[in-house]
PDB file of C-alpha atoms in Angstrom:
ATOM      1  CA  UNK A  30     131.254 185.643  -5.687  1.00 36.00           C
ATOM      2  CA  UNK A  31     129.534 184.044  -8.574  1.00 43.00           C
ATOM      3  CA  UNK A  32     127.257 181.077  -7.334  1.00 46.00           C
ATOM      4  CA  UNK A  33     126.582 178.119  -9.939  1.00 47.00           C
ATOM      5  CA  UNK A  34     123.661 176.180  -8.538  1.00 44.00           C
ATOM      6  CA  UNK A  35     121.426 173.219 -11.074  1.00 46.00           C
ATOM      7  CA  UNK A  36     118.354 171.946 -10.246  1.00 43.00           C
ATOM      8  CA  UNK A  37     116.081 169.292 -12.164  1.00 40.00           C
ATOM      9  CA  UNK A  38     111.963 169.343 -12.890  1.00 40.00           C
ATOM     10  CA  UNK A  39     111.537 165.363 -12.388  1.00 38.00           C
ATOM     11  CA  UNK A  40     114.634 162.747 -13.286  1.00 35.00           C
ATOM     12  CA  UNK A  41     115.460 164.008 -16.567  1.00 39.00           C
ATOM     13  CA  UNK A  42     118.578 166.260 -18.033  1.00 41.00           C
ATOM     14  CA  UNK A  43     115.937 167.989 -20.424  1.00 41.00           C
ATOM     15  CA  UNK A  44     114.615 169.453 -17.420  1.00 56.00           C
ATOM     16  CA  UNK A  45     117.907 171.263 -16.123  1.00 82.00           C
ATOM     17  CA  UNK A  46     117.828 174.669 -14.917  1.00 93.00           C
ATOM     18  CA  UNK A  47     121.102 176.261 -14.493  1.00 96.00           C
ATOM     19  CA  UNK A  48     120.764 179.115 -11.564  1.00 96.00           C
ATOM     20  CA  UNK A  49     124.203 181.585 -11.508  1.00 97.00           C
ATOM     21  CA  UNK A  50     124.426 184.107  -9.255  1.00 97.00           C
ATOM     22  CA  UNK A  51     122.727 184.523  -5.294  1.00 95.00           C
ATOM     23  CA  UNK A  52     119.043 183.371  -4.833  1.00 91.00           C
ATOM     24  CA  UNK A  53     118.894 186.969  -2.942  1.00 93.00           C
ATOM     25  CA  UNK A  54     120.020 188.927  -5.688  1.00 96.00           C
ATOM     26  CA  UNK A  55     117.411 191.751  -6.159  1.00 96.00           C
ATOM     27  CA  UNK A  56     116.960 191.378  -9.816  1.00 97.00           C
ATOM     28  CA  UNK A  57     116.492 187.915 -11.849  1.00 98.00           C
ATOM     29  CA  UNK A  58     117.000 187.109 -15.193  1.00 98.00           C
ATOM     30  CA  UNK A  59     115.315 184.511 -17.212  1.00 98.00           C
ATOM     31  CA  UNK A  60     117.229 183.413 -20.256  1.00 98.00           C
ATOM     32  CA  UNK A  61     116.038 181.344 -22.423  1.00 98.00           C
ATOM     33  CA  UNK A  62     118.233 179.452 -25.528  1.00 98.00           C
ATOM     34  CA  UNK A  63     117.234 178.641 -29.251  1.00 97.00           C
ATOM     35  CA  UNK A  64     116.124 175.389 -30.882  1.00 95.00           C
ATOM     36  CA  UNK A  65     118.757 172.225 -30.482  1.00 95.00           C
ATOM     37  CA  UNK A  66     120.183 174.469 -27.151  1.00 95.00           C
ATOM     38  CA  UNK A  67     120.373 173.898 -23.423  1.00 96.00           C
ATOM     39  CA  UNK A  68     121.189 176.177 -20.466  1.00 97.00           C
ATOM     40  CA  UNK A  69     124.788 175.314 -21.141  1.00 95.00           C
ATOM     41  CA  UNK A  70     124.812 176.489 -24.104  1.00 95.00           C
ATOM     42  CA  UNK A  71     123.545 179.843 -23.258  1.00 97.00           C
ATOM     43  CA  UNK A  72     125.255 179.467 -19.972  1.00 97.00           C
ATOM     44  CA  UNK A  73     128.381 181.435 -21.114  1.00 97.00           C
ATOM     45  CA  UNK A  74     126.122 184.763 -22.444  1.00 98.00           C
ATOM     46  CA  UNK A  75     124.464 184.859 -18.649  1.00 98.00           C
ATOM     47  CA  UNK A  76     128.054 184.458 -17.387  1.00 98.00           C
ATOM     48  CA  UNK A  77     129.204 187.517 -19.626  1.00 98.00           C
ATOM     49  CA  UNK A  78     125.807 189.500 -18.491  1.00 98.00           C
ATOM     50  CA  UNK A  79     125.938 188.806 -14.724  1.00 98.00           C
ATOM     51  CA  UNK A  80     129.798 189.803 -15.168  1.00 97.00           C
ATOM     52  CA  UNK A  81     128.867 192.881 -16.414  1.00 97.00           C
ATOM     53  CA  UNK A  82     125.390 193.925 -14.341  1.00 97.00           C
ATOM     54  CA  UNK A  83     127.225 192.667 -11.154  1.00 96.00           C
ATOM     55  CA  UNK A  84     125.741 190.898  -8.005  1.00 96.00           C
ATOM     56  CA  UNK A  85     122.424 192.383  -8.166  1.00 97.00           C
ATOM     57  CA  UNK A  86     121.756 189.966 -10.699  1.00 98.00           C
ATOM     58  CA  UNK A  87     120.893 186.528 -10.984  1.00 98.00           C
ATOM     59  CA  UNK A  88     120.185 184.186 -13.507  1.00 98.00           C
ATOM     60  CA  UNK A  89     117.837 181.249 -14.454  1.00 98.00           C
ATOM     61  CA  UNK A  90     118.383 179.231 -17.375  1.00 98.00           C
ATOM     62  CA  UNK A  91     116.065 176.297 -18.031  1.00 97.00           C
ATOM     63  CA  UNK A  92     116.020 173.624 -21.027  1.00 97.00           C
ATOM     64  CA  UNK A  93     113.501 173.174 -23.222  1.00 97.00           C
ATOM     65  CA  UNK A  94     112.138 169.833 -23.263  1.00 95.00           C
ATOM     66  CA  UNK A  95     113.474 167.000 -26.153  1.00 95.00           C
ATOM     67  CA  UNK A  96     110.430 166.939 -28.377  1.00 95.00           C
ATOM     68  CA  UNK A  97     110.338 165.709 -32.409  1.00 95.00           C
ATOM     69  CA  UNK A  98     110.663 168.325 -35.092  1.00 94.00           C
ATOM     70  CA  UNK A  99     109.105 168.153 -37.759  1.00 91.00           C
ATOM     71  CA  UNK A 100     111.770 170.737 -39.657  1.00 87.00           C
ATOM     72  CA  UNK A 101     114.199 167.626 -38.550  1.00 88.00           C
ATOM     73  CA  UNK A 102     112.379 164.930 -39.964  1.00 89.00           C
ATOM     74  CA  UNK A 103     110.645 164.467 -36.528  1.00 90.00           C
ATOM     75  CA  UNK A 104     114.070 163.818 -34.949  1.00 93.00           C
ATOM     76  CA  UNK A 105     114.078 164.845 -31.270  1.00 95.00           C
ATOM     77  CA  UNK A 106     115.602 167.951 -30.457  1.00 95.00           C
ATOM     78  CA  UNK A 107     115.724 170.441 -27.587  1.00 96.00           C
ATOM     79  CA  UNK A 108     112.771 172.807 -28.649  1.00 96.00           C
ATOM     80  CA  UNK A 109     110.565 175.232 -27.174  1.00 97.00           C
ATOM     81  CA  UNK A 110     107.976 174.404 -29.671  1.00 96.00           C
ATOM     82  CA  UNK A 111     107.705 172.469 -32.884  1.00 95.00           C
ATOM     83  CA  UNK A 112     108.949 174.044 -36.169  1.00 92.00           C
ATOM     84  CA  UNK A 113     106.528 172.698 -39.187  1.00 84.00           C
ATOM     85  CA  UNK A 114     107.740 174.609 -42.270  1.00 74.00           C
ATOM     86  CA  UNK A 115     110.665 176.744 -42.762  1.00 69.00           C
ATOM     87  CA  UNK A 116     108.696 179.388 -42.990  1.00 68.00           C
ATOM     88  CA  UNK A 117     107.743 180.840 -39.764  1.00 65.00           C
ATOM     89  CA  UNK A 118     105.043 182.145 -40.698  1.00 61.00           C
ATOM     90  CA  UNK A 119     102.964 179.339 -41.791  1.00 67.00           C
ATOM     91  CA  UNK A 120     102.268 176.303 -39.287  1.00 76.00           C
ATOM     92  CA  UNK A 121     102.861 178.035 -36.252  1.00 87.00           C
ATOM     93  CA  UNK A 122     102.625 175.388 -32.966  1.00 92.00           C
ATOM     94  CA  UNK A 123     100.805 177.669 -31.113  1.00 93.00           C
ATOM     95  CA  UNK A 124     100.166 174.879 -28.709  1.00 94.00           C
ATOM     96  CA  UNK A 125     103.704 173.721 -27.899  1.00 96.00           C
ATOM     97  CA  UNK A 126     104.135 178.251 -27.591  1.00 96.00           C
ATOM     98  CA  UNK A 127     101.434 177.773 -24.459  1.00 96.00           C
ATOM     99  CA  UNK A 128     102.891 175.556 -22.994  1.00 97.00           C
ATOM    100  CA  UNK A 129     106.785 176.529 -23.230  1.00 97.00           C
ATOM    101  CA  UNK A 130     105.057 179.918 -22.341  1.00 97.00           C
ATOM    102  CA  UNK A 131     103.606 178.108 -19.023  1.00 97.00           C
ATOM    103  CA  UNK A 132     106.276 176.583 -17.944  1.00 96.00           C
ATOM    104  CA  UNK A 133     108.480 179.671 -17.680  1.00 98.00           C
ATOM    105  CA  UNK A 134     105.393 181.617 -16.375  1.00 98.00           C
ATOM    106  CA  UNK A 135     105.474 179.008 -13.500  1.00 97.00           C
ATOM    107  CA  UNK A 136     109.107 180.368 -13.015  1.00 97.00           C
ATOM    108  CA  UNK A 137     108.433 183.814 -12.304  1.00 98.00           C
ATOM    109  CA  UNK A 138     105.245 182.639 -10.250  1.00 97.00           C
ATOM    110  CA  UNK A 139     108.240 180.616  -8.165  1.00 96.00           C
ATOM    111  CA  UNK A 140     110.453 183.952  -7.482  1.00 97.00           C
ATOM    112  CA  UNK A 141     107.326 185.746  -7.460  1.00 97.00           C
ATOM    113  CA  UNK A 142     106.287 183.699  -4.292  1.00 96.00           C
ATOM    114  CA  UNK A 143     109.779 184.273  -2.927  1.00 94.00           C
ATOM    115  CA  UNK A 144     108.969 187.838  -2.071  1.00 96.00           C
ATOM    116  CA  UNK A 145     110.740 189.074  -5.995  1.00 97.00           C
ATOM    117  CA  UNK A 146     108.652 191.599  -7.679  1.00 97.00           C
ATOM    118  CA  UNK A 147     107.603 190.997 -11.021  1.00 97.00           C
ATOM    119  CA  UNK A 148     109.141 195.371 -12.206  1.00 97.00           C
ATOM    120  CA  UNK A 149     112.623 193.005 -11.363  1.00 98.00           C
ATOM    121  CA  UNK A 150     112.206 190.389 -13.874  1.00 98.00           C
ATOM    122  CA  UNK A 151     113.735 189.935 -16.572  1.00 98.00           C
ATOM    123  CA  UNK A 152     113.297 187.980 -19.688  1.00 98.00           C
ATOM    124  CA  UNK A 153     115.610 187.217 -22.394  1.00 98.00           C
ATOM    125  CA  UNK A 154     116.487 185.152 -25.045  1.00 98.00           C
ATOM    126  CA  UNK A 155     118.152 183.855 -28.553  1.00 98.00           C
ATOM    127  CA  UNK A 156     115.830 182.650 -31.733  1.00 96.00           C
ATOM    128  CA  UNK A 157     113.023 180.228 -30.170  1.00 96.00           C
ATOM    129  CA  UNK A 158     113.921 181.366 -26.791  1.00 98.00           C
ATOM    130  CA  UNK A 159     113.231 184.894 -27.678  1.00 97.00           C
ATOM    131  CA  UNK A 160     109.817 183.344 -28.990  1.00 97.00           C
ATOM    132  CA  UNK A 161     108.939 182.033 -25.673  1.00 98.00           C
ATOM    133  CA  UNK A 162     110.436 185.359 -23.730  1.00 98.00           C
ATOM    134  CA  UNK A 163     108.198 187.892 -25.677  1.00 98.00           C
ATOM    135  CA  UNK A 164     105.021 185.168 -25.537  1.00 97.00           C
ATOM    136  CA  UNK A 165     105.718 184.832 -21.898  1.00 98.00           C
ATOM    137  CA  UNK A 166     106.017 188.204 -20.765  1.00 98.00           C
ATOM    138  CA  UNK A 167     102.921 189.548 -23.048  1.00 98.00           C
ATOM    139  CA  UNK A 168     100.643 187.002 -21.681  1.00 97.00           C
ATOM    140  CA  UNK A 169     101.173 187.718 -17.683  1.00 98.00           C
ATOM    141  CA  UNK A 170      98.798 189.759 -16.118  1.00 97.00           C
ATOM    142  CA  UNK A 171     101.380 191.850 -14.812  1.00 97.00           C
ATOM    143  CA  UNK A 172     104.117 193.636 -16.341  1.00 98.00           C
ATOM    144  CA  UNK A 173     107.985 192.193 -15.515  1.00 98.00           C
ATOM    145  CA  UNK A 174     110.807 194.728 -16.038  1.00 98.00           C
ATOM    146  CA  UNK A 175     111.617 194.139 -19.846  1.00 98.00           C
ATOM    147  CA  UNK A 176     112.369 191.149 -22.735  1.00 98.00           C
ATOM    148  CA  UNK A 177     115.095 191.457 -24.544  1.00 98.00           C
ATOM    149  CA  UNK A 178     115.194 189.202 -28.246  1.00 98.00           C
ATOM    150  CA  UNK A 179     118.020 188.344 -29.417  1.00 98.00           C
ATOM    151  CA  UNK A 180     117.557 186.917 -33.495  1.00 96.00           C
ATOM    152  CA  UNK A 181     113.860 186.423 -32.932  1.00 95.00           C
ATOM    153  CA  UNK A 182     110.309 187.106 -33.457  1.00 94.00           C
ATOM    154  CA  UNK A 183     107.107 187.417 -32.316  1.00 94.00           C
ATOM    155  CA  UNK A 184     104.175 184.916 -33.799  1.00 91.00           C
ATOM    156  CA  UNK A 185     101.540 186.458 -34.856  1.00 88.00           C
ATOM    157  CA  UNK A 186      98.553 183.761 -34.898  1.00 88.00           C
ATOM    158  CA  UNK A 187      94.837 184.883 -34.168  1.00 91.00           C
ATOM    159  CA  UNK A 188      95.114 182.128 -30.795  1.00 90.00           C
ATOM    160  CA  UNK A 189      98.332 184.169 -29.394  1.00 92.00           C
ATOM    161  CA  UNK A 190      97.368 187.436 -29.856  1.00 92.00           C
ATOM    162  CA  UNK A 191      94.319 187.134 -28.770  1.00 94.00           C
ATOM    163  CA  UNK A 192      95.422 186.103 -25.215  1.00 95.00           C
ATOM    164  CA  UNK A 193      97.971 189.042 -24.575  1.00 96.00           C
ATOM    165  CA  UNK A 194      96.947 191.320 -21.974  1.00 97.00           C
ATOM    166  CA  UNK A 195      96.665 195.016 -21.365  1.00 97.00           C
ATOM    167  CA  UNK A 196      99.367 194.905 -18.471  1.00 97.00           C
ATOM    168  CA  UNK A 197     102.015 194.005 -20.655  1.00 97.00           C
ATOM    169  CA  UNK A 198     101.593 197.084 -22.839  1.00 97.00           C
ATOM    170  CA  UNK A 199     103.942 198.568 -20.491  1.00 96.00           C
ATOM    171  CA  UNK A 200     106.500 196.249 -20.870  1.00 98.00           C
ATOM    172  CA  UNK A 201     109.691 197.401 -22.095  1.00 98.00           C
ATOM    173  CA  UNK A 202     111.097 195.283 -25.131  1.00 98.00           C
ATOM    174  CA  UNK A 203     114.726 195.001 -26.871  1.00 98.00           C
ATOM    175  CA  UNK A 204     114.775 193.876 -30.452  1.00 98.00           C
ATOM    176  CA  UNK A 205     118.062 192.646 -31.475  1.00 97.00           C
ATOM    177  CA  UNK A 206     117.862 192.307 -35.078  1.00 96.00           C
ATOM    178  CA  UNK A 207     120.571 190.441 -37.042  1.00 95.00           C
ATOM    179  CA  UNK A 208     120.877 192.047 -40.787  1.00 94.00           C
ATOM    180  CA  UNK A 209     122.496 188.514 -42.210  1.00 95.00           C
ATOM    181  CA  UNK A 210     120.220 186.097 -40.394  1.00 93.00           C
ATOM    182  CA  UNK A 211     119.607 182.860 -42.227  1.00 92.00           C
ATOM    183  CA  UNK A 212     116.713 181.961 -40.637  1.00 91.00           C
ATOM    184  CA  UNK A 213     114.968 185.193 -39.141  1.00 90.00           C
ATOM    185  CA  UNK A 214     113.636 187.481 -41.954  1.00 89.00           C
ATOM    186  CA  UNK A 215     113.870 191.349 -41.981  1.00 87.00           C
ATOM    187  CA  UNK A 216     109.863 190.951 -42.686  1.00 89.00           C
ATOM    188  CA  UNK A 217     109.244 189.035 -39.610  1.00 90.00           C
ATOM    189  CA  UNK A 218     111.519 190.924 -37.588  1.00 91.00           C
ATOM    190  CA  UNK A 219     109.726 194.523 -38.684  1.00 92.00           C
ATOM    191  CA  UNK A 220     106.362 193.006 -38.363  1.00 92.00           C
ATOM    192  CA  UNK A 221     106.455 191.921 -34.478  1.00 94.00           C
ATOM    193  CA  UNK A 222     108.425 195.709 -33.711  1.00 95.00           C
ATOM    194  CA  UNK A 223     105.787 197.367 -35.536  1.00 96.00           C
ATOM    195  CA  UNK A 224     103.030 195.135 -33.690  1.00 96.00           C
ATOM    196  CA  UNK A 225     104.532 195.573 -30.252  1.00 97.00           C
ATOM    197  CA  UNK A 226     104.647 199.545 -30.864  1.00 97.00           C
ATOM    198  CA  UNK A 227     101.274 199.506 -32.023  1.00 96.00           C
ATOM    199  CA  UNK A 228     100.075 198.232 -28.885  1.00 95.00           C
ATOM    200  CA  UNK A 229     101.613 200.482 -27.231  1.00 96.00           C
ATOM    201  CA  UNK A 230     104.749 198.908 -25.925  1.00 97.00           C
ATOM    202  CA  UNK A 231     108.167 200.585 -25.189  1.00 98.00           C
ATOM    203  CA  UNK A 232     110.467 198.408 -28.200  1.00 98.00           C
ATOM    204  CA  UNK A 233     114.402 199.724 -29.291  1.00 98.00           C
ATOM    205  CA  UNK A 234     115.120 198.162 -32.203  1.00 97.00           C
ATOM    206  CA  UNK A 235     118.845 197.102 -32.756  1.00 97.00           C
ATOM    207  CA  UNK A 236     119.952 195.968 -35.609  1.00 96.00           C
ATOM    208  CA  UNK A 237     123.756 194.184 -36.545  1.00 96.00           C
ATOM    209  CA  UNK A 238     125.862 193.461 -39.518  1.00 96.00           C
ATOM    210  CA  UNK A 239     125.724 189.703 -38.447  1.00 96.00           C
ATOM    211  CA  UNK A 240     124.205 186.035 -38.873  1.00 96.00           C
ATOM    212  CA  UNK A 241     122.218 183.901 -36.547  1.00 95.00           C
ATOM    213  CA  UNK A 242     124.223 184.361 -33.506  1.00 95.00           C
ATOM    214  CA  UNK A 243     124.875 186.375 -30.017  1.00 97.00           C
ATOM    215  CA  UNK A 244     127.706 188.572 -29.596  1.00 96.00           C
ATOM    216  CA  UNK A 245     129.031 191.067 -27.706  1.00 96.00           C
ATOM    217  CA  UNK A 246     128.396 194.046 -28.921  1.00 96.00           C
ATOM    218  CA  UNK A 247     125.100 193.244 -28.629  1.00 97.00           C
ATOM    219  CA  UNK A 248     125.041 192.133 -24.916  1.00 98.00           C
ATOM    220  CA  UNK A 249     126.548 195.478 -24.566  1.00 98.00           C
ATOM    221  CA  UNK A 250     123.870 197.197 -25.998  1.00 98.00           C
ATOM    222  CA  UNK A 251     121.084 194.529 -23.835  1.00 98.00           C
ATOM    223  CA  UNK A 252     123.185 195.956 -20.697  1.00 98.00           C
ATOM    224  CA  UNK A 253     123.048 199.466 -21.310  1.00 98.00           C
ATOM    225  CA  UNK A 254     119.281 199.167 -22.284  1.00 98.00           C
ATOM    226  CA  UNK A 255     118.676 197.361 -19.035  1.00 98.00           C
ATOM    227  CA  UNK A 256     120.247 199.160 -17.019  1.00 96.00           C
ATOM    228  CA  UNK A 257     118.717 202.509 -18.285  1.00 96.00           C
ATOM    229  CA  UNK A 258     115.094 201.135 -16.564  1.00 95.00           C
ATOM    230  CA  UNK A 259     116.290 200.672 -13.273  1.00 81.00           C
TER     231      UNK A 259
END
């Protein structure tokens, strides 16, 4: 039976983690949403996931802290990280990356220090999310079982690059890839597939006639892929 379990970093909603699924489950997935999100938005894509990959699953889904965007006019948003310019590529806030990228670090060091080893770990997740899933998992000194990106990229700055370790080379990496994206270019998405396969990492690019948005074909395809490392 599906368990729903929240739990809070300090007194504050933007620190929410929504847990589904046992705390004994042998496998854990952390899924992470995009910019303005919350775990309840993304809530119902674990749901469809752990429906599908069954009770050896669980799932974590924290929120990103409410910080001001500058995209927004400096309004304050959920947001993994700042956005400074529409373009991606230019004004990256490599800082607010770090420390997004911490925080969920200190997640797996959590089921980590539960006895969870970090081959059944997963990471996952939609536009900024994805941002902080890939950063995450290519900056541990271990390598987790796989990040899948759903609509994302990968920065590409000097500062993150440099930091990414030889461990994570073998980490296995899905590249969802939406063809009508509005705010994801082709360019960017080709550049961080053909940078992750470069270094040597495992990637499966897959690429739908869609927008800026999660469906299921594509969870399909996240399931199969995941499912086809264990």
């Amino acid at each position: 039976m599906q368990q729903l379990r929240k739990r809070f970093f300090g007194n504050t909603m933007e620190e929410e983690v929504i847990e589904i699924g046992s705390p004994f489950a042998a496998k854990r997935v952390i899924l992470l949403h995009g910019l303005t999100g919350t775990a309840t938005f993304i809530r119902p894509v674990a749901e469809y996931l752990y429906r599908r990959l069954g009770e050896s699953y669980s799932f974590i889904l924290p929120t990103a802290q409410i910080i001001k965007v500058k995209q927004f006019n400096g309004e304050p948003v959920h947001a993994w990280f700042d956005v400074k310019s529409s373009d991606f590529r230019r004004e990256a806030d490599v800082g607010g990356i770090f420390a997004s990228s911490d925080r969920i670090a200190s997640l797996i060091g959590k089921e980590i220090s539960q006895g969870v080893n970090p081959e059944d770990i997963f990471l996952g997740g939609f536009s900024q999310g994805g941002v902080i899933a890939l950063t995450t998992a290519l900056l541990e000194p271990f390598a987790v079982a796989g990040v899948f990106a759903l609509s994302s990229y990968l920065p590409l700055e000097e500062q993150l690059i440099s930091q990414l370790t030889d461990a994570s080379k073998d980490v296995p990496i899905f590249q969802a890839v939406s063809l009508k994206d509005e705010f994801i270019s082709q360019e960017m998405s080709d550049r961080a597939s053909e940078f992750l396969r470069a270094r040597g990492n495992p990637v499966r690019v897959q690429k739908y006639d869609m927008k800026h948005e999660i469906r299921n074909r594509e969870l399909n395809d996240v399931i199969n892929w995941m499912q086809s490392l264990v």
